[in-house]
PDB file of C-alpha atoms in Angstrom:
ATOM      1  CA  UNK A   1       0.000   0.000   0.000  1.00  0.00           C
ATOM      2  CA  UNK A   2       2.887   2.345   0.763  1.00  0.00           C
ATOM      3  CA  UNK A   3       4.363   1.826  -2.703  1.00  0.00           C
ATOM      4  CA  UNK A   4       0.953   2.497  -4.265  1.00  0.00           C
ATOM      5  CA  UNK A   5       0.711   5.695  -2.256  1.00  0.00           C
ATOM      6  CA  UNK A   6       4.091   6.877  -3.490  1.00  0.00           C
ATOM      7  CA  UNK A   7       3.141   5.973  -7.056  1.00  0.00           C
ATOM      8  CA  UNK A   8      -0.061   7.991  -6.700  1.00  0.00           C
ATOM      9  CA  UNK A   9       1.811  10.947  -5.242  1.00  0.00           C
ATOM     10  CA  UNK A  10       4.459  10.875  -7.936  1.00  0.00           C
ATOM     11  CA  UNK A  11       1.884  11.307 -10.691  1.00  0.00           C
ATOM     12  CA  UNK A  12      -0.752  13.276  -8.784  1.00  0.00           C
ATOM     13  CA  UNK A  13      -0.004  16.504 -10.632  1.00  0.00           C
ATOM     14  CA  UNK A  14      -0.089  14.987 -14.089  1.00  0.00           C
ATOM     15  CA  UNK A  15      -3.777  14.374 -14.694  1.00  0.00           C
ATOM     16  CA  UNK A  16      -2.914  11.106 -16.449  1.00  0.00           C
ATOM     17  CA  UNK A  17      -4.304   7.659 -15.887  1.00  0.00           C
ATOM     18  CA  UNK A  18      -2.878   4.222 -15.409  1.00  0.00           C
ATOM     19  CA  UNK A  19      -4.268   0.738 -15.783  1.00  0.00           C
ATOM     20  CA  UNK A  20      -5.051  -1.293 -12.668  1.00  0.00           C
ATOM     21  CA  UNK A  21      -6.358  -4.760 -13.415  1.00  0.00           C
ATOM     22  CA  UNK A  22      -7.813  -3.614 -16.718  1.00  0.00           C
ATOM     23  CA  UNK A  23      -9.639  -0.601 -15.281  1.00  0.00           C
ATOM     24  CA  UNK A  24      -8.441   2.890 -16.014  1.00  0.00           C
ATOM     25  CA  UNK A  25      -7.652   4.646 -12.742  1.00  0.00           C
ATOM     26  CA  UNK A  26      -7.092   8.422 -12.739  1.00  0.00           C
ATOM     27  CA  UNK A  27      -3.893   9.541 -11.107  1.00  0.00           C
ATOM     28  CA  UNK A  28      -4.427  13.295 -11.166  1.00  0.00           C
ATOM     29  CA  UNK A  29      -7.270  15.742 -10.832  1.00  0.00           C
ATOM     30  CA  UNK A  30      -8.808  16.883 -14.066  1.00  0.00           C
ATOM     31  CA  UNK A  31     -10.812  20.055 -14.214  1.00  0.00           C
ATOM     32  CA  UNK A  32     -12.727  22.287 -16.542  1.00  0.00           C
ATOM     33  CA  UNK A  33     -13.873  19.517 -18.877  1.00  0.00           C
ATOM     34  CA  UNK A  34     -17.463  18.880 -19.911  1.00  0.00           C
ATOM     35  CA  UNK A  35     -17.214  15.611 -18.005  1.00  0.00           C
ATOM     36  CA  UNK A  36     -16.262  17.344 -14.752  1.00  0.00           C
ATOM     37  CA  UNK A  37     -13.425  16.741 -12.357  1.00  0.00           C
ATOM     38  CA  UNK A  38     -11.987  13.395 -11.278  1.00  0.00           C
ATOM     39  CA  UNK A  39     -10.470  13.006  -7.814  1.00  0.00           C
ATOM     40  CA  UNK A  40      -8.509   9.872  -6.878  1.00  0.00           C
ATOM     41  CA  UNK A  41      -9.043   8.770  -3.272  1.00  0.00           C
ATOM     42  CA  UNK A  42      -7.092   6.046  -1.500  1.00  0.00           C
ATOM     43  CA  UNK A  43      -8.433   4.605   1.756  1.00  0.00           C
ATOM     44  CA  UNK A  44      -7.273   1.899   4.124  1.00  0.00           C
ATOM     45  CA  UNK A  45      -5.516   1.034   7.333  1.00  0.00           C
ATOM     46  CA  UNK A  46      -1.991   1.854   8.495  1.00  0.00           C
ATOM     47  CA  UNK A  47      -2.219  -0.292  11.627  1.00  0.00           C
ATOM     48  CA  UNK A  48      -4.660  -1.419  14.307  1.00  0.00           C
ATOM     49  CA  UNK A  49      -5.302   2.158  15.510  1.00  0.00           C
ATOM     50  CA  UNK A  50      -4.643   4.212  12.389  1.00  0.00           C
ATOM     51  CA  UNK A  51      -6.509   4.561   9.092  1.00  0.00           C
ATOM     52  CA  UNK A  52      -6.155   6.935   6.160  1.00  0.00           C
ATOM     53  CA  UNK A  53      -8.058   8.784   3.461  1.00  0.00           C
ATOM     54  CA  UNK A  54      -5.779  10.444   0.900  1.00  0.00           C
ATOM     55  CA  UNK A  55      -7.004  12.670  -1.931  1.00  0.00           C
ATOM     56  CA  UNK A  56      -4.880  13.600  -4.942  1.00  0.00           C
ATOM     57  CA  UNK A  57      -6.540  17.032  -4.772  1.00  0.00           C
ATOM     58  CA  UNK A  58      -8.537  18.722  -2.010  1.00  0.00           C
ATOM     59  CA  UNK A  59     -10.208  21.203  -4.372  1.00  0.00           C
ATOM     60  CA  UNK A  60     -12.357  21.219  -7.492  1.00  0.00           C
ATOM     61  CA  UNK A  61     -14.349  23.697  -9.531  1.00  0.00           C
ATOM     62  CA  UNK A  62     -18.125  23.818  -9.109  1.00  0.00           C
ATOM     63  CA  UNK A  63     -19.914  21.079 -11.014  1.00  0.00           C
ATOM     64  CA  UNK A  64     -19.667  17.353 -11.538  1.00  0.00           C
ATOM     65  CA  UNK A  65     -16.985  15.620  -9.458  1.00  0.00           C
ATOM     66  CA  UNK A  66     -16.225  11.919  -9.727  1.00  0.00           C
ATOM     67  CA  UNK A  67     -14.418  10.426  -6.753  1.00  0.00           C
ATOM     68  CA  UNK A  68     -12.557   7.238  -7.719  1.00  0.00           C
ATOM     69  CA  UNK A  69     -12.121   5.512  -4.363  1.00  0.00           C
ATOM     70  CA  UNK A  70      -9.613   2.675  -4.048  1.00  0.00           C
ATOM     71  CA  UNK A  71      -9.695   0.610  -0.884  1.00  0.00           C
ATOM     72  CA  UNK A  72      -6.042  -0.303  -0.357  1.00  0.00           C
ATOM     73  CA  UNK A  73      -6.800  -1.853   3.022  1.00  0.00           C
ATOM     74  CA  UNK A  74      -7.865  -5.235   4.304  1.00  0.00           C
ATOM     75  CA  UNK A  75     -11.183  -4.048   5.810  1.00  0.00           C
ATOM     76  CA  UNK A  76     -14.415  -2.843   4.269  1.00  0.00           C
ATOM     77  CA  UNK A  77     -14.872   0.941   4.286  1.00  0.00           C
ATOM     78  CA  UNK A  78     -17.396   3.519   3.154  1.00  0.00           C
ATOM     79  CA  UNK A  79     -17.171   6.976   1.592  1.00  0.00           C
ATOM     80  CA  UNK A  80     -19.560   9.734   2.684  1.00  0.00           C
ATOM     81  CA  UNK A  81     -19.703  13.277   1.278  1.00  0.00           C
ATOM     82  CA  UNK A  82     -21.069  15.777   3.829  1.00  0.00           C
ATOM     83  CA  UNK A  83     -21.847  19.396   2.986  1.00  0.00           C
ATOM     84  CA  UNK A  84     -20.753  21.459   6.003  1.00  0.00           C
ATOM     85  CA  UNK A  85     -18.646  24.494   6.885  1.00  0.00           C
ATOM     86  CA  UNK A  86     -17.135  22.405   9.714  1.00  0.00           C
ATOM     87  CA  UNK A  87     -13.623  21.013   9.266  1.00  0.00           C
ATOM     88  CA  UNK A  88     -13.568  17.250   8.691  1.00  0.00           C
ATOM     89  CA  UNK A  89     -11.647  16.632  11.914  1.00  0.00           C
ATOM     90  CA  UNK A  90     -14.145  18.649  14.031  1.00  0.00           C
ATOM     91  CA  UNK A  91     -17.470  17.007  13.176  1.00  0.00           C
ATOM     92  CA  UNK A  92     -20.040  16.209  15.878  1.00  0.00           C
ATOM     93  CA  UNK A  93     -19.021  12.768  17.122  1.00  0.00           C
ATOM     94  CA  UNK A  94     -21.047  10.286  19.182  1.00  0.00           C
ATOM     95  CA  UNK A  95     -18.453   8.562  21.362  1.00  0.00           C
ATOM     96  CA  UNK A  96     -20.894   5.863  22.494  1.00  0.00           C
ATOM     97  CA  UNK A  97     -21.569   4.825  18.879  1.00  0.00           C
ATOM     98  CA  UNK A  98     -17.980   5.670  17.800  1.00  0.00           C
ATOM     99  CA  UNK A  99     -19.192   7.517  14.694  1.00  0.00           C
ATOM    100  CA  UNK A 100     -20.052  10.964  13.319  1.00  0.00           C
ATOM    101  CA  UNK A 101     -23.647  12.116  13.842  1.00  0.00           C
ATOM    102  CA  UNK A 102     -24.547  12.291  10.139  1.00  0.00           C
ATOM    103  CA  UNK A 103     -28.005  13.732  10.896  1.00  0.00           C
ATOM    104  CA  UNK A 104     -26.275  16.978  11.961  1.00  0.00           C
ATOM    105  CA  UNK A 105     -25.030  17.513   8.381  1.00  0.00           C
ATOM    106  CA  UNK A 106     -26.285  17.367   4.808  1.00  0.00           C
ATOM    107  CA  UNK A 107     -25.318  14.019   3.308  1.00  0.00           C
ATOM    108  CA  UNK A 108     -24.705  14.700  -0.382  1.00  0.00           C
ATOM    109  CA  UNK A 109     -24.158  11.050  -1.310  1.00  0.00           C
ATOM    110  CA  UNK A 110     -22.257   7.968  -0.192  1.00  0.00           C
ATOM    111  CA  UNK A 111     -21.035   4.504  -1.029  1.00  0.00           C
ATOM    112  CA  UNK A 112     -21.860   2.325   1.953  1.00  0.00           C
ATOM    113  CA  UNK A 113     -19.736  -0.720   1.154  1.00  0.00           C
ATOM    114  CA  UNK A 114     -16.302  -0.621  -0.459  1.00  0.00           C
ATOM    115  CA  UNK A 115     -14.754  -4.084  -0.124  1.00  0.00           C
ATOM    116  CA  UNK A 116     -11.031  -4.491   0.517  1.00  0.00           C
ATOM    117  CA  UNK A 117      -9.018  -4.283  -2.696  1.00  0.00           C
ATOM    118  CA  UNK A 118     -11.822  -2.782  -4.773  1.00  0.00           C
ATOM    119  CA  UNK A 119     -12.316   0.539  -6.570  1.00  0.00           C
ATOM    120  CA  UNK A 120     -15.670   2.338  -6.634  1.00  0.00           C
ATOM    121  CA  UNK A 121     -16.766   5.568  -8.341  1.00  0.00           C
ATOM    122  CA  UNK A 122     -19.051   8.188  -6.810  1.00  0.00           C
ATOM    123  CA  UNK A 123     -20.199  11.013  -9.089  1.00  0.00           C
ATOM    124  CA  UNK A 124     -21.837  14.059  -7.498  1.00  0.00           C
ATOM    125  CA  UNK A 125     -22.769  17.552  -8.676  1.00  0.00           C
ATOM    126  CA  UNK A 126     -21.221  19.913  -6.122  1.00  0.00           C
ATOM    127  CA  UNK A 127     -21.969  23.581  -5.555  1.00  0.00           C
ATOM    128  CA  UNK A 128     -19.386  25.990  -4.151  1.00  0.00           C
ATOM    129  CA  UNK A 129     -18.586  25.335  -0.510  1.00  0.00           C
ATOM    130  CA  UNK A 130     -16.830  23.059   1.943  1.00  0.00           C
ATOM    131  CA  UNK A 131     -17.342  19.320   2.176  1.00  0.00           C
ATOM    132  CA  UNK A 132     -16.169  16.774   4.714  1.00  0.00           C
ATOM    133  CA  UNK A 133     -15.304  13.355   3.282  1.00  0.00           C
ATOM    134  CA  UNK A 134     -15.440  10.547   5.833  1.00  0.00           C
ATOM    135  CA  UNK A 135     -15.699   6.839   6.441  1.00  0.00           C
ATOM    136  CA  UNK A 136     -18.319   6.564   9.164  1.00  0.00           C
ATOM    137  CA  UNK A 137     -18.059   2.886  10.000  1.00  0.00           C
ATOM    138  CA  UNK A 138     -17.578   2.318  13.720  1.00  0.00           C
ATOM    139  CA  UNK A 139     -14.230   3.814  14.815  1.00  0.00           C
ATOM    140  CA  UNK A 140     -12.933   4.576  11.313  1.00  0.00           C
ATOM    141  CA  UNK A 141     -13.449   8.364  11.490  1.00  0.00           C
ATOM    142  CA  UNK A 142     -11.726   8.497  14.896  1.00  0.00           C
ATOM    143  CA  UNK A 143      -8.752   6.571  13.464  1.00  0.00           C
ATOM    144  CA  UNK A 144      -8.209   9.088  10.653  1.00  0.00           C
ATOM    145  CA  UNK A 145     -10.575   8.340   7.771  1.00  0.00           C
ATOM    146  CA  UNK A 146     -11.545  11.926   6.968  1.00  0.00           C
ATOM    147  CA  UNK A 147     -10.632  14.723   4.617  1.00  0.00           C
ATOM    148  CA  UNK A 148     -11.586  18.285   3.777  1.00  0.00           C
ATOM    149  CA  UNK A 149     -12.702  19.123   0.239  1.00  0.00           C
ATOM    150  CA  UNK A 150     -13.424  22.596  -1.125  1.00  0.00           C
ATOM    151  CA  UNK A 151     -15.360  23.511  -4.248  1.00  0.00           C
ATOM    152  CA  UNK A 152     -15.187  26.994  -5.791  1.00  0.00           C
TER     153      UNK A 152
END
């Protein structure tokens, strides 16, 4: 997973794509096209108490955004897009349930099940503003599966 992360980082500015098991996977953000913007997202675990959500870009222009989410971990995850002015690491959190209180925010869309080793696409039409991207499975947000995303 670490090597894949470095590979993603090394081409993140290029806007190119690479083949992964026959599927074309974007490696850089594209913007200003009639098809919208593509954002590559890698998710997974770094250890028993640490998880990650890495975006190749934390910004996009207003309009259609396709998140291409690759689960590089060994556990199932989810991907939730919340519209909120609140920073992703400061969301209202229910410690008893060990998850973010999604009802306190506008859920734009989500993919509830992303199996280990798989890639899923989520296409949303985003207006200008701030979004928090999270995995809200029990404990995953607390262990680092979150990211800020801004649209202008």
